[in-house]
Amino acid sequence: MRKGLVAANWKMNGLSQGNDALLGAILSGLKDPSGLEGGQAEVLICPPAVYLQQVRDKLEGSRIRLGGQNVHSAISGAFTGEISAGMLSDTGCSHVIIGHSERREIFGESDQFIAEKFSAAQAANLIPVLCVGETQAQREAGSTAETVLGQLNMVLGHVGIEAFEQAVVAYEPVWAIGTGLTASPEQAQEVHALIRKTISELDEGVAEQIRIIYGGSVKGTNAATLFAQPDIDGALVGGASLVAEEFIRICASFE
Ligand code: 13P
């Protein structure tokens, strides 16, 4: 059985003092009373890069893992403002988010660049959390499957199916991000099943074990019904990950 994964994407939010309080509350909430920290779901926190060390130090001794929100594809060099996979790894990250729709849309990241980032992350022993998802217009035009599979296949074509043995896919419908509109459990399940089927056509074993998590307005109140779907293995949480009680409730929804 696949172990769940609840990942917090803080995006560009938080300052050190608030981070400390938030992490303190999350740590005590997950420890007590059910020992969730080592329980049903693995927990990952992806803070802004400047706070990676702060979060790493605060999480020391816990089983919560640390991730980056972005990475460059190059090993090093003249890329002002960018961060390499090796640097993330060196700072204690186990994962990195790749291809988030905000990076694709606002920063113009191409499928090709995202595929290169995926390779760079794995070369530095990071687990890529590859985000895919359609916009509202694409859903209304009936091209959800084509969009999502197009994004997935671009990376698959670049890195090969073997690379997905150590990867997470996050389905994040763009229209559900930060809008309060969540995909219904059935809508999300349909796309998750499609992603798993596409992977299974290349390798059944990889399809069976890969975690496909959902993102887009996940909250304490809707997490359990999403997680009850057979192909939804967890969540990538934005806004609700900044509120300790919400995030703890989402993690607890695996129990
Ligand atoms: P929200 O949970 O705020 O909708 O954000 C989802 C997301 O983009 C996580 O990566």
Coordinates of C-alpha atoms and ligand atoms in Angstrom, one line a residue:
M1 CA 0.0 0.0 0.0
R2 CA 1.2 3.5 -0.8
K3 CA 2.0 5.7 2.2
G4 CA 0.2 9.1 2.0
L5 CA 2.1 12.3 1.5
V6 CA 0.9 15.7 2.8
A7 CA 3.1 18.5 1.5
A8 CA 3.0 22.1 2.6
N9 CA 3.8 24.7 -0.1
W10 CA 4.2 27.9 1.8
K11 CA 4.8 29.8 -1.5
M12 CA 6.1 33.4 -0.8
N13 CA 4.6 33.6 2.7
G14 CA 6.0 33.9 6.2
L15 CA 8.7 35.6 8.2
S16 CA 11.1 34.0 10.6
Q17 CA 9.1 34.7 13.8
G18 CA 5.8 33.5 12.4
N19 CA 7.5 30.4 10.9
D20 CA 8.8 29.5 14.3
A21 CA 5.3 29.7 15.8
L22 CA 3.7 27.8 13.0
L23 CA 6.3 25.0 13.1
G24 CA 6.0 24.8 16.8
A25 CA 2.3 24.3 16.6
I26 CA 2.5 21.8 13.8
L27 CA 5.1 19.8 15.6
S28 CA 3.2 19.5 18.8
G29 CA -0.1 18.9 16.9
L30 CA 1.3 16.1 14.9
K31 CA 3.0 14.4 17.9
D32 CA 0.1 14.4 20.1
P33 CA -2.1 12.4 20.7
S34 CA -1.9 10.0 17.8
G35 CA 1.8 10.0 16.8
L36 CA 0.9 11.1 13.3
E37 CA 4.4 12.1 12.6
G38 CA 5.3 8.5 12.0
G39 CA 1.8 7.5 11.1
Q40 CA -0.2 7.1 8.0
A41 CA 1.1 10.1 6.0
E42 CA 4.5 11.3 5.4
V43 CA 4.7 15.1 6.0
L44 CA 6.8 17.5 3.9
I45 CA 7.2 21.3 4.4
C46 CA 8.4 23.5 1.5
P47 CA 9.2 27.0 2.8
P48 CA 10.7 29.9 0.9
A49 CA 14.4 29.1 0.2
V50 CA 15.8 31.7 2.6
Y51 CA 14.0 29.9 5.5
L52 CA 15.1 26.4 4.6
Q53 CA 17.8 26.3 7.3
Q54 CA 15.4 27.8 9.9
V55 CA 12.8 25.1 9.1
R56 CA 15.4 22.4 9.0
D57 CA 16.8 23.3 12.4
K58 CA 13.3 23.5 13.9
L59 CA 12.3 20.1 12.4
E60 CA 15.4 18.4 13.6
G61 CA 14.6 15.2 15.4
S62 CA 11.1 15.0 13.8
R63 CA 10.2 12.9 10.8
I64 CA 8.8 15.8 8.9
R65 CA 10.8 16.3 5.7
L66 CA 12.0 19.4 4.0
G67 CA 11.6 20.5 0.4
G68 CA 12.4 23.3 -2.0
Q69 CA 9.7 25.2 -4.0
N70 CA 11.8 25.5 -7.1
V71 CA 15.2 24.6 -8.5
H72 CA 17.4 25.5 -11.5
S73 CA 18.4 22.8 -14.0
A74 CA 22.1 23.7 -14.1
I75 CA 24.6 22.4 -11.6
S76 CA 26.1 25.9 -11.0
G77 CA 27.1 29.0 -12.8
A78 CA 26.0 32.5 -13.8
F79 CA 22.3 32.3 -13.0
T80 CA 21.7 35.2 -10.7
G81 CA 19.0 34.5 -8.1
E82 CA 18.7 30.8 -8.8
I83 CA 19.3 27.8 -6.6
S84 CA 20.7 24.5 -7.7
A85 CA 19.6 21.0 -6.8
G86 CA 22.9 20.4 -5.0
M87 CA 22.3 23.4 -2.8
L88 CA 18.9 22.2 -1.8
S89 CA 20.2 18.8 -1.1
D90 CA 23.1 20.3 0.9
T91 CA 20.7 22.3 3.0
G92 CA 18.8 19.2 4.0
C93 CA 16.0 18.9 1.4
S94 CA 14.7 15.6 0.4
H95 CA 12.1 16.9 -2.2
V96 CA 11.6 19.8 -4.5
I97 CA 8.4 21.1 -6.2
I98 CA 8.8 21.3 -10.0
G99 CA 6.5 22.7 -12.6
H100 CA 4.1 24.5 -10.3
S101 CA 1.5 26.3 -12.4
E102 CA 2.6 29.6 -10.8
R103 CA 6.1 29.0 -12.2
R104 CA 4.7 27.9 -15.6
E105 CA 2.4 30.9 -15.9
I106 CA 4.0 33.8 -14.1
F107 CA 7.6 32.9 -14.9
G108 CA 7.1 31.3 -18.3
E109 CA 8.7 27.9 -17.5
S110 CA 8.4 25.6 -20.5
D111 CA 7.8 21.8 -20.3
Q112 CA 11.3 21.3 -21.6
F113 CA 12.8 23.4 -18.8
I114 CA 10.7 21.6 -16.2
A115 CA 11.9 18.2 -17.6
E116 CA 15.5 19.4 -17.2
K117 CA 14.8 20.5 -13.6
F118 CA 13.4 17.0 -12.9
S119 CA 16.6 15.4 -14.1
A120 CA 18.8 17.9 -12.1
A121 CA 16.8 17.2 -9.0
Q122 CA 17.2 13.5 -9.2
A123 CA 20.9 13.8 -10.0
A124 CA 21.2 15.5 -6.6
N125 CA 19.2 12.8 -4.9
L126 CA 16.1 15.0 -4.5
I127 CA 12.6 13.6 -5.1
P128 CA 10.8 15.8 -7.6
V129 CA 7.2 16.7 -6.9
L130 CA 6.0 17.2 -10.5
C131 CA 3.0 19.5 -10.8
V132 CA 0.5 19.2 -13.7
G133 CA -2.9 20.6 -14.2
E134 CA -5.3 22.4 -16.5
T135 CA -6.7 25.9 -16.5
Q136 CA -10.4 26.7 -16.3
A137 CA -10.4 27.4 -20.0
Q138 CA -8.8 24.1 -20.8
R139 CA -11.3 22.3 -18.6
E140 CA -14.2 24.0 -20.2
A141 CA -12.8 23.3 -23.7
G142 CA -12.7 19.6 -22.7
S143 CA -9.0 19.4 -23.0
T144 CA -8.2 18.4 -19.3
A145 CA -6.8 15.0 -20.2
E146 CA -4.8 16.3 -23.2
T147 CA -3.2 19.1 -21.1
V148 CA -2.3 17.0 -18.1
L149 CA -1.0 14.1 -20.1
G150 CA 0.9 16.5 -22.4
Q151 CA 2.7 17.9 -19.3
L152 CA 3.4 14.4 -17.9
N153 CA 4.5 12.9 -21.2
M154 CA 6.9 15.8 -21.8
V155 CA 8.8 14.8 -18.7
L156 CA 8.4 11.1 -19.2
G157 CA 9.9 11.5 -22.7
H158 CA 12.8 13.4 -21.3
V159 CA 13.7 11.2 -18.3
G160 CA 12.1 7.9 -19.0
I161 CA 9.7 5.8 -16.9
E162 CA 12.5 4.5 -14.6
A163 CA 13.0 8.0 -13.2
F164 CA 9.4 8.0 -11.9
E165 CA 10.3 5.3 -9.4
Q166 CA 11.6 8.1 -7.2
A167 CA 9.1 10.9 -7.9
V168 CA 5.7 12.3 -6.9
V169 CA 3.1 13.7 -9.2
A170 CA 0.9 16.5 -8.0
Y171 CA -2.4 17.1 -9.9
E172 CA -3.2 20.7 -9.3
P173 CA -6.1 22.1 -11.4
V174 CA -5.1 25.7 -11.9
W175 CA -8.7 26.9 -11.4
A176 CA -8.8 25.3 -7.9
I177 CA -5.6 27.0 -6.7
G178 CA -6.2 29.7 -4.1
T179 CA -9.7 30.1 -5.3
G180 CA -11.6 28.2 -2.7
L181 CA -12.9 26.0 -5.6
T182 CA -11.8 22.4 -5.0
A183 CA -12.1 19.8 -7.6
S184 CA -14.8 17.3 -6.4
P185 CA -13.3 14.0 -5.2
E186 CA -14.8 12.4 -8.3
Q187 CA -13.2 15.0 -10.7
A188 CA -9.9 14.7 -9.0
Q189 CA -10.0 10.9 -8.9
E190 CA -10.8 10.8 -12.7
V191 CA -7.6 12.7 -13.5
H192 CA -5.5 10.8 -10.9
A193 CA -6.7 7.5 -12.4
L194 CA -5.7 8.7 -15.9
I195 CA -2.3 9.7 -14.7
R196 CA -1.8 6.3 -13.1
K197 CA -3.1 4.5 -16.2
T198 CA -0.7 6.4 -18.4
I199 CA 2.2 5.4 -16.2
S200 CA 1.0 1.9 -15.9
E201 CA 1.1 1.5 -19.7
L202 CA 4.9 2.1 -19.4
D203 CA 5.5 0.3 -16.1
E204 CA 2.9 -1.3 -13.9
G205 CA 5.2 -1.5 -10.9
V206 CA 6.0 2.2 -11.0
A207 CA 2.3 3.0 -11.4
E208 CA 1.4 1.0 -8.4
Q209 CA 3.8 2.6 -6.1
I210 CA 4.0 6.2 -7.3
R211 CA 2.2 8.7 -5.2
I212 CA -0.2 11.0 -7.0
I213 CA -1.2 13.9 -4.7
Y214 CA -3.9 16.5 -5.2
G215 CA -3.6 20.3 -4.8
G216 CA -6.1 23.1 -5.0
S217 CA -7.9 24.5 -2.0
V218 CA -7.4 21.5 0.2
K219 CA -8.6 22.2 3.7
G220 CA -9.3 20.4 6.9
T221 CA -13.0 20.0 5.8
N222 CA -12.4 18.4 2.4
A223 CA -9.2 16.4 2.8
A224 CA -10.8 13.2 4.1
T225 CA -13.2 12.8 1.1
L226 CA -10.3 13.5 -1.3
F227 CA -8.1 11.0 0.4
A228 CA -10.9 8.4 0.3
Q229 CA -10.5 8.2 -3.5
P230 CA -8.4 5.2 -4.5
D231 CA -5.9 7.1 -6.6
I232 CA -5.5 10.2 -4.4
D233 CA -2.4 9.6 -2.2
G234 CA -2.2 12.9 -0.4
A235 CA -2.2 16.6 -0.9
L236 CA -0.1 19.6 -1.9
V237 CA -1.4 22.3 0.3
G238 CA -1.0 26.0 -0.1
G239 CA -3.1 28.4 1.9
A240 CA -4.2 25.9 4.6
S241 CA -0.6 24.9 5.3
L242 CA -0.1 28.3 6.8
V243 CA -2.7 27.6 9.5
A244 CA -1.4 25.0 12.0
E245 CA -4.9 23.6 13.0
E246 CA -5.9 23.3 9.3
F247 CA -2.7 21.6 8.3
I248 CA -2.8 19.2 11.3
R249 CA -6.4 18.3 10.4
I250 CA -5.4 17.6 6.8
C251 CA -2.6 15.3 8.0
A252 CA -5.0 13.6 10.5
S253 CA -7.4 12.9 7.7
F254 CA -5.3 9.9 6.8
E255 CA -6.1 8.2 10.1
Ligands
13P1 P1 -4.1 26.4 -2.3 O1 -4.1 25.2 -1.3 O2 -3.9 27.7 -1.6 O3 -5.2 26.4 -3.2 O4 -2.8 26.2 -3.2 C1 -2.5 25.0 -3.8 C2 -1.2 25.0 -4.4 O5 -0.9 25.6 -5.3 C3 -0.2 24.1 -3.7 O6 1.0 24.0 -4.4

